[in-house]
Coordinates of C-alpha atoms and ligand atoms in Angstrom, one line a residue:
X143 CA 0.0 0.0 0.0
X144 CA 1.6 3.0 -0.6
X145 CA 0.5 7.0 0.4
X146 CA -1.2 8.9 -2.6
X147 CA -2.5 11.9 -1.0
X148 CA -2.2 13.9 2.0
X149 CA -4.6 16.7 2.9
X150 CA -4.9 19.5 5.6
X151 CA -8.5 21.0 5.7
X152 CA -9.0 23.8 7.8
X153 CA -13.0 24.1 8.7
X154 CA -14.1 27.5 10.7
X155 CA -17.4 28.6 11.6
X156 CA -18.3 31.3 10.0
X157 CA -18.4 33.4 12.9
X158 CA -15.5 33.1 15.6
X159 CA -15.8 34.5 18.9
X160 CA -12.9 36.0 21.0
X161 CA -13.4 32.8 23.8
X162 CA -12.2 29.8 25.0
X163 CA -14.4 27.6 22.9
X164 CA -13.0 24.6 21.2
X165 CA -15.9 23.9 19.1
X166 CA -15.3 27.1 16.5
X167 CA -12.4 25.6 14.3
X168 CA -10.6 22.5 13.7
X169 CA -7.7 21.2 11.2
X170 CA -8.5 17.8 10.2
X171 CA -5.8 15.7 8.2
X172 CA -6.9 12.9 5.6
X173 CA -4.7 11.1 4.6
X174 CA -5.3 8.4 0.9
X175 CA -3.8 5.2 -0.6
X176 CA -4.0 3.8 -3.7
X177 CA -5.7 1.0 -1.9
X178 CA -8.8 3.0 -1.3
X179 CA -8.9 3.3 2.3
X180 CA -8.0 6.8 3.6
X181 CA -7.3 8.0 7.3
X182 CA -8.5 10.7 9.4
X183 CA -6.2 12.9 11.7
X184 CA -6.7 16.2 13.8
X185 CA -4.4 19.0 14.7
X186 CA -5.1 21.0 17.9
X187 CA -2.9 24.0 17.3
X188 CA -2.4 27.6 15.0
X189 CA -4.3 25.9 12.0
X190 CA -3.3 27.4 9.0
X191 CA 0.8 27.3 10.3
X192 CA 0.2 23.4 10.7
X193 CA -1.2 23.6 6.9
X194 CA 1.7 25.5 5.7
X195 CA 3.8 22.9 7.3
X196 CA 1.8 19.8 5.3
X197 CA 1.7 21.6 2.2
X198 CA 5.1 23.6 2.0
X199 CA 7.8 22.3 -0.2
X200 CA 11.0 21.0 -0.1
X201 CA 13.1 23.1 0.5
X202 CA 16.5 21.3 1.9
X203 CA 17.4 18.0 3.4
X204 CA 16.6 19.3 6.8
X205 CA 13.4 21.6 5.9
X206 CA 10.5 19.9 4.3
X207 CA 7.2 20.1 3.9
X208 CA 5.1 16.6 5.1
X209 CA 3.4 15.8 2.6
X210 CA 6.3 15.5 0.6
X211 CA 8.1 13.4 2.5
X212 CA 5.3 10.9 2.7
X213 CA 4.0 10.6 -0.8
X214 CA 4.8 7.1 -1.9
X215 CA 5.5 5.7 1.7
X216 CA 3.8 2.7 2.9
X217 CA 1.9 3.9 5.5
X218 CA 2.2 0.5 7.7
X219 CA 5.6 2.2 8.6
X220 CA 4.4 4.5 10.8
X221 CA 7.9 4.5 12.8
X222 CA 10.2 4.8 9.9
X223 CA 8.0 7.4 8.5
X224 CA 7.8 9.5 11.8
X225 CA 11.2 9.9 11.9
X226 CA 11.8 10.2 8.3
X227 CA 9.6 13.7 8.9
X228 CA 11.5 14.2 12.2
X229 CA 14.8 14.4 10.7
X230 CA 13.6 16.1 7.9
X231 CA 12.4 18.8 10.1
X232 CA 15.1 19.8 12.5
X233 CA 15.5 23.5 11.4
X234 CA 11.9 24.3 11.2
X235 CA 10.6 22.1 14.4
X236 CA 11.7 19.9 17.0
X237 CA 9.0 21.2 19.0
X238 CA 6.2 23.3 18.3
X239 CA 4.3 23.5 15.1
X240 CA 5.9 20.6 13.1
X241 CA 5.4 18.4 15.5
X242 CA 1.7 19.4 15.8
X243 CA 1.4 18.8 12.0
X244 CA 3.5 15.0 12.3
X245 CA 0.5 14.2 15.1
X246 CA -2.1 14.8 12.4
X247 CA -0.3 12.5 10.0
X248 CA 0.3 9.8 12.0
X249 CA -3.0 10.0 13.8
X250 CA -4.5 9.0 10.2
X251 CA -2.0 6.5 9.0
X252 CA -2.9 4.1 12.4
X253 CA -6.4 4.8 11.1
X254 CA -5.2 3.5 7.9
X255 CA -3.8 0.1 9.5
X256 CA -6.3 -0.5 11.5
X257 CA -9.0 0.0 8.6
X258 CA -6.8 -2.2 6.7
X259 CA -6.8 -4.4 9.0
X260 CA -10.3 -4.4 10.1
X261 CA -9.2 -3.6 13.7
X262 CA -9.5 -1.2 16.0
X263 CA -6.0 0.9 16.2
X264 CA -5.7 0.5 20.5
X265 CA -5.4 -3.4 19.5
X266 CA -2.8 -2.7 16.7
X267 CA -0.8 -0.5 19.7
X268 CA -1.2 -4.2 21.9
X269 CA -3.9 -2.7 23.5
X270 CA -7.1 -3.8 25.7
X271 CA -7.1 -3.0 29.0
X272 CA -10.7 -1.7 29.5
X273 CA -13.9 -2.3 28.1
X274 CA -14.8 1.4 29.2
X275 CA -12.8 4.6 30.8
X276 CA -14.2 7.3 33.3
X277 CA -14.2 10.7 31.7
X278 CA -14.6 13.7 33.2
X279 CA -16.5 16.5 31.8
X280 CA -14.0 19.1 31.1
X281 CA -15.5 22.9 31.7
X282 CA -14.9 26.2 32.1
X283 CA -15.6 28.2 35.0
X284 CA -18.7 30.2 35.2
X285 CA -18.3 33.8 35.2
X286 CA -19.0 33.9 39.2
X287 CA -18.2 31.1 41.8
X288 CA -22.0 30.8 42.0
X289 CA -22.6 29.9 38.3
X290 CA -19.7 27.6 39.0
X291 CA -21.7 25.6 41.1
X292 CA -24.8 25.8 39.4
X293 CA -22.7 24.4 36.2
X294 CA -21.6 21.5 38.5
X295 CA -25.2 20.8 39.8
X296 CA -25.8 20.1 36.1
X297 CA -22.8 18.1 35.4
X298 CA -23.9 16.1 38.6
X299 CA -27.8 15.8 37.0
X300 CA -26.5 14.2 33.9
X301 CA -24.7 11.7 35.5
X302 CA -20.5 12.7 35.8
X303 CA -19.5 11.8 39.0
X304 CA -15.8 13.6 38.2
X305 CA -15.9 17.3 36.3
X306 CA -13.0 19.6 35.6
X307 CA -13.7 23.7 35.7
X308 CA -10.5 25.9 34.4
X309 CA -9.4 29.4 33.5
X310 CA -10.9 32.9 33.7
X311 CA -11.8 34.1 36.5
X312 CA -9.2 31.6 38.0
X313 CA -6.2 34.3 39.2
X314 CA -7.9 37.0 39.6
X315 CA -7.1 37.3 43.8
X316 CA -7.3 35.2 46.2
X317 CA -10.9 35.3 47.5
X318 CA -12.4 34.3 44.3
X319 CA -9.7 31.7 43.1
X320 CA -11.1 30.0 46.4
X321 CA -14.8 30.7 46.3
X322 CA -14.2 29.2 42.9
X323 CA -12.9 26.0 44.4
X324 CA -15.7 25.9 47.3
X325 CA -18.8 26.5 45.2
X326 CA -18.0 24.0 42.7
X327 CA -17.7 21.1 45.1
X328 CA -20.6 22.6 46.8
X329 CA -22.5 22.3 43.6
X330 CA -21.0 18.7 42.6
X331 CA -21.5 17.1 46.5
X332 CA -19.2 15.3 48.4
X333 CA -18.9 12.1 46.0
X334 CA -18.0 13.3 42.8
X335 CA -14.3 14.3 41.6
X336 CA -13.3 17.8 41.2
X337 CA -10.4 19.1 39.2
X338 CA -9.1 22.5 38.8
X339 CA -7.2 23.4 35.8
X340 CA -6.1 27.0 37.1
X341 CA -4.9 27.8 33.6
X342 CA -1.0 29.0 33.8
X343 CA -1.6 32.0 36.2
X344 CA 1.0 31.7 39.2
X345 CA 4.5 32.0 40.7
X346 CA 5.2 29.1 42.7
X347 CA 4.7 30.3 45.9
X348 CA 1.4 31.4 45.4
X349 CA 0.3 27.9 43.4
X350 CA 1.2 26.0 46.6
X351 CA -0.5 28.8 48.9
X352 CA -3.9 27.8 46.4
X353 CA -2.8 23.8 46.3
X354 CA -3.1 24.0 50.3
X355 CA -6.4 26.1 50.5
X356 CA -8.3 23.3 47.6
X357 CA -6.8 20.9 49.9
X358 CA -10.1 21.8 51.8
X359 CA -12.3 20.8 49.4
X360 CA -10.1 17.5 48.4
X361 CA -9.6 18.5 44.5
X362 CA -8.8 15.5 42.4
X363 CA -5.9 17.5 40.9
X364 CA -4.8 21.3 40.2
X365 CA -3.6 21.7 36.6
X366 CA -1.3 23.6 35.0
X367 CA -0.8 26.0 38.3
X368 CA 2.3 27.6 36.5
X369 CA 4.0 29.1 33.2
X370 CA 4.8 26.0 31.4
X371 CA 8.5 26.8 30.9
X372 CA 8.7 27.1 34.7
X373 CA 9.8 23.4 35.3
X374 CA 12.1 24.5 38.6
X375 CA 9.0 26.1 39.9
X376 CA 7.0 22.7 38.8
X377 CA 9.4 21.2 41.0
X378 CA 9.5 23.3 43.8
X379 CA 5.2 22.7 44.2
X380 CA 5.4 19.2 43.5
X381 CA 7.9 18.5 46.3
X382 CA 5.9 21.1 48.7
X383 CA 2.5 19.7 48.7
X384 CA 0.3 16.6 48.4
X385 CA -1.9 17.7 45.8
X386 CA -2.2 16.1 42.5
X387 CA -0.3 18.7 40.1
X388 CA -1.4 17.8 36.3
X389 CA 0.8 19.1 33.2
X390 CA 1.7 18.7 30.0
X391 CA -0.8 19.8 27.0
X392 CA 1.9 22.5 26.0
X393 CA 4.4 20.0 25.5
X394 CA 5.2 18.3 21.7
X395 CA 7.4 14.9 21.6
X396 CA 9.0 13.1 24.3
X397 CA 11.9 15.0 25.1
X398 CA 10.1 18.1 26.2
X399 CA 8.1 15.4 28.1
X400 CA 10.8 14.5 29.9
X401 CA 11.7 17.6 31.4
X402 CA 8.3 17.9 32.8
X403 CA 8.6 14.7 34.7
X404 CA 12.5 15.1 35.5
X405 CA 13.1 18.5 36.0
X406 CA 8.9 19.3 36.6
X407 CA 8.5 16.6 39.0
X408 CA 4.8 16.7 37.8
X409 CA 2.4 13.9 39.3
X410 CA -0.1 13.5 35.9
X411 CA 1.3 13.6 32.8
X412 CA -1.4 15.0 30.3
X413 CA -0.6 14.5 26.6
X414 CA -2.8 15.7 23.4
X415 CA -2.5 12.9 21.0
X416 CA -3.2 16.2 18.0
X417 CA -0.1 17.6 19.4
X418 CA 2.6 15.1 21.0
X419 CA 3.6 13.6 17.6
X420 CA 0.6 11.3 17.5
X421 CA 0.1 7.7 18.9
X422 CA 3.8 6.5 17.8
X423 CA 4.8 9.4 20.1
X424 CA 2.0 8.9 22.6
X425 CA 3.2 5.4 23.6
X426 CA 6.9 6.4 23.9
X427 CA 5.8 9.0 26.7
X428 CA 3.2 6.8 28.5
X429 CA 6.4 4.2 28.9
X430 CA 8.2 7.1 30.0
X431 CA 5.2 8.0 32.7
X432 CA 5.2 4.1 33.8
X433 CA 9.2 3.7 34.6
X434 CA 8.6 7.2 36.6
X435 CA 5.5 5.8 38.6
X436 CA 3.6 8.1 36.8
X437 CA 0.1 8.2 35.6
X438 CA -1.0 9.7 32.5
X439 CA -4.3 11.4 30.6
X440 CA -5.4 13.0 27.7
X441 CA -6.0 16.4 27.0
X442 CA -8.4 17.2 24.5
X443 CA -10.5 20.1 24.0
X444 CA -11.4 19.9 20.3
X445 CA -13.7 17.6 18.1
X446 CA -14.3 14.0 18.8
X447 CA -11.4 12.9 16.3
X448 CA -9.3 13.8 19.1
X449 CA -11.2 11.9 22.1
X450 CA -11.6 8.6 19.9
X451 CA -7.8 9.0 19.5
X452 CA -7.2 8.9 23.2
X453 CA -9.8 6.4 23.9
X454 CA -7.7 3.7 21.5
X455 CA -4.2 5.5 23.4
X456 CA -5.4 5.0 27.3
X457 CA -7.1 1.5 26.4
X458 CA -3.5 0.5 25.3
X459 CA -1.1 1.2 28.5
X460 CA -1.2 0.6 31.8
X461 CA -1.1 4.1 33.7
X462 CA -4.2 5.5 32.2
X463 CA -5.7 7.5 34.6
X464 CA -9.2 9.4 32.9
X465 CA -10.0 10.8 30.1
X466 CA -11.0 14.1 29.3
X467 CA -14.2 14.9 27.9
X468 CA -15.7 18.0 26.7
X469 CA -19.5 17.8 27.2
X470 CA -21.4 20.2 25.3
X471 CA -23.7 19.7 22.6
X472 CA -24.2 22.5 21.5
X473 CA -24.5 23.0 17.6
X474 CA -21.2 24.0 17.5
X475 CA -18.7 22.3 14.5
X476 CA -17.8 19.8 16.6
X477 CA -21.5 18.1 16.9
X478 CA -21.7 18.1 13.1
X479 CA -17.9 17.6 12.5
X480 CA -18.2 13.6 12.6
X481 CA -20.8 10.8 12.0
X482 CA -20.7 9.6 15.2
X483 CA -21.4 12.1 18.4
X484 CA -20.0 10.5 21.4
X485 CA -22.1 10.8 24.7
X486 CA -20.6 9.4 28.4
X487 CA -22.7 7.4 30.2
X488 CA -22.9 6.9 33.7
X489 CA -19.4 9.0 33.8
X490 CA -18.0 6.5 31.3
X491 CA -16.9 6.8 27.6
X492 CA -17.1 2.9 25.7
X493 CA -13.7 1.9 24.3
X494 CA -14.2 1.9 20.0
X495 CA -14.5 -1.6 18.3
X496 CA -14.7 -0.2 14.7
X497 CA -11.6 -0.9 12.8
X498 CA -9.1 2.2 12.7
X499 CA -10.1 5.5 15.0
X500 CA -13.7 4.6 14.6
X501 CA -14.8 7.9 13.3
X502 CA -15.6 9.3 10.0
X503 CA -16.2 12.5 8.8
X504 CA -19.9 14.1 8.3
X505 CA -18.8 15.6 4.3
X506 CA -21.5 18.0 4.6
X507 CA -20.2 19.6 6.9
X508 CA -16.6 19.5 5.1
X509 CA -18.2 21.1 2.2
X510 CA -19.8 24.2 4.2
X511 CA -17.0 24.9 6.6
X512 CA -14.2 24.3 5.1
X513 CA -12.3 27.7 4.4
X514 CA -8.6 26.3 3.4
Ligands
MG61 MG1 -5.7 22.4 30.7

C-alpha cells in the first residue's frame, strides 16, 4: 500500500468569537492510498501554520514540507515514517508547530492500519485493558463562583461523578480563586471528583498557597498551576505539597516530556494525542510515565477525532488514569464535525470496536466549513 495523497482541511465557523471555545475551528488531516482506504487525523494548534507545514515544499534535506516526505511511503511504517519527517524537520521544528502537524499524519496513518486491517488501532498499539474509561466533563468556570456551582449541579444531574472547571476568573485574587474551588464542590457534593485546571496563572509560591487552600475541598488534581516553561518552579510545588499537580498539553514529543517529569516533577502527565507527535509518540511518553511511577491522561478540547484517538491510546497502556471529555452539545462544529457524536454514560466513555479510529467525517459539513 503505498500513500497517494495527504490533505490539511481547515474548517471555521463562520463566525468566531474572541473565547475559550474549542468547538469554533478545527484542522482535520486525511490522509489516501491507492488502496482506497483513507485516514482521518486532527491537529489542535495555529491551523493554518500546521497547513503550511503539510503543504510547503522541499526546501532542503533538513526543511520539508510533510506531505512531501510521505507521498509514496507505505503507511504501515508509521515508525520509519515518523522519523523520516522528524529528521527532515530539525531547522523548522523539534518542537512546536511541526510536530503538531506529524500528530495529524500519523494519527491518520494508524487509522489506515487498523481500517486495513479491520481492527480497532488500540489493539494494533497491543492494547485492551478496559472495556470502558471514566471521563470527566472538562468545563470552564462560570463567570462567578456561584454559576460555578450551578454548572456543577448540572454536570452532577447528567450523570459525571468527576468534572474539571478551568481558566478565567481563576487568578484573579485570592478570595475568588477559592470561592471558585468551594462552590463547585458545593454544587458537585461530596462524592463526585473535582479538578481544577487554574490555567498557567501563578508563581510558585502562590500555586502552593492555592494547592493548600483546595486541599479543603479534596480536589482530584490542580492543573497547569504555572507558566509552562517554569519546570524548577513545577518542581518546587510538586515537592511542597500533596496535591495532585497535572501538566503537559503544552508540550510536543518526548523529550520536552521529559523535562516535565524530571526537572517538573509533575504527578499526571497530560498529553494531546493532535499535538505530541501522534500515537507512535503517545506510547513512547506513557512508557516514559510508567518507569517514573507516573500516571497519565489525555488532554483534548477539540472535536471527537481527538477523544476517539485517546480512547484507542489510554485503552493501550497501563497508567491511564481518565480521560477528558468536553460535554457540550451544542450545535457547535464539533457536533456536526463527525458521523458519530460520542455521549458518556454513567461518567464512562465505551472503548471503540470499529476498525481504525472509529470515526468518519460528516462531508457536509466539510463542504460548508471548510475555508482552506
Ligand atoms: Mg488544561
Amino acid at each position: 500500500m503505498k500513500i497517494t495523497k495527504v490533505e490539511a482541511m481547515y474548517l471555521r465557523l463562520p463566525e468566531v468569537k474572541e473565547q475559550c471555545d474549542s468547538g469554533q475551528d478545527a484542522l482535520v488531516v486525511r490522509v489516501e492510498t491507492d488502496a482506497g482506504i483513507s485516514g482521518l487525523g486532527e491537529v489542535d494548534s495555529a491551523p493554518l501554520a500546521v497547513k503550511a507545514a503539510i503543504d510547503g515544499p522541499y526546501s532542503h534535506t533538513i526543511t520539508s514540507g510533510l506531505a512531501h516526505l510521505v507521498l509514496g511511503e507505505d503507511p504501515f511504517e508509521t515508525e520509519k515514517i515518523w522519523h523520516k519527517m522528524y529528521n527532515a524537520n530539525i531547522y523548522s521544528g523539534r518542537r512546536g508547530i511541526a510536530i503538531h502537524a506529524m500528530s495529524g499524519i500519523d494519527m491518520a496513518l494508524w487509522d489506515i492500519k487498523g481500517k486495513a486491517l479491520g481492527m480497532p488501532v488500540w489493539k494494533l498499539l497491543g492494547g485492551g485493558f478496559h472495556s470502558r474509561i471514566r471521563c470527566y466533563a472538562s468545563s470552564l468556570f462560570g463567570d462567578t463562583p456561584e454559576e460555578t456551582g450551578e454548572l456543577a449541579r448540572r454536570f452532577r444531574d447528567r450523570g459525571f461523578n468527576a468534572v474539571k472547571f478551568g481558566w478565567h476568573p481563576m487568578g484573579e485574587d485570592e478570595r475568588t480563586d477559592i470561592a471558585l474551588v468551594r462552590e463547585a464542590r458545593r454544587g458537585l457534593g461530596d462524592d463526585a471528583d473535582l479538578l481544577i485546571d487554574a490555567g498557567l496563572v501563578w508563581d510558585a509560591k502562590t500555586a502552593l498557597q492555592r494547592a493548600n487552600a483546595f486541599a479543603e475541598q479534596r480536589i482530584f488534581w490542580l492543573e497547569e498551576p504555572l507558566r509552562a516553561d517554569d519546570y524548577e518552579g513545577y518542581r518546587k510545588l510538586t515537592e511542597s505539597t500533596s496535591v495532585r499537580i497535572a501538566a503537559g498539553e503544552e508540550e510536543s514529543n518526548r523529550l520536552s516530556y521529559l523535562d516535565l517529569m524530571d526537572r517538573g516533577r509533575v504527578d499526571v502527565v497530560q498529553v494531546d494525542l493532535t499535538r505530541c507527535g501522534g500515537f507512535t509518540e503517545a506510547m513512547k511518553i506513557a512508557s516514559l510515565a510508567q518507569d517514573r511511577g507516573l500516571p497519565v491522561a489525555n488532554h483534548g478540547f477539540t472535536t471527537y477525532i481527538n477523544v476517539m484517538a485517546a480512547l484507542h491510546w489510554l485503552n493501550s497502556i497501563p497508567n491511564a488514569l481518565i480521560c477528558e471529555f468536553v460535554a457540550e452539545e451544542e450545535t457547535n462544529l464539533r457536533e456536526q464535525l463527525t458521523k458519530q457524536k460520542l455521549r458518556a454514560k454513567d461518567g464512562y466513555l465505551e472503548i471503540p470496536q470499529a476498525p481504525g479510529l472509529g470515526i468518519e467525517l460528516e462531508e457536509e459539513a466539510i463542504r460548508r466549513y471548510r475555508v482552506a
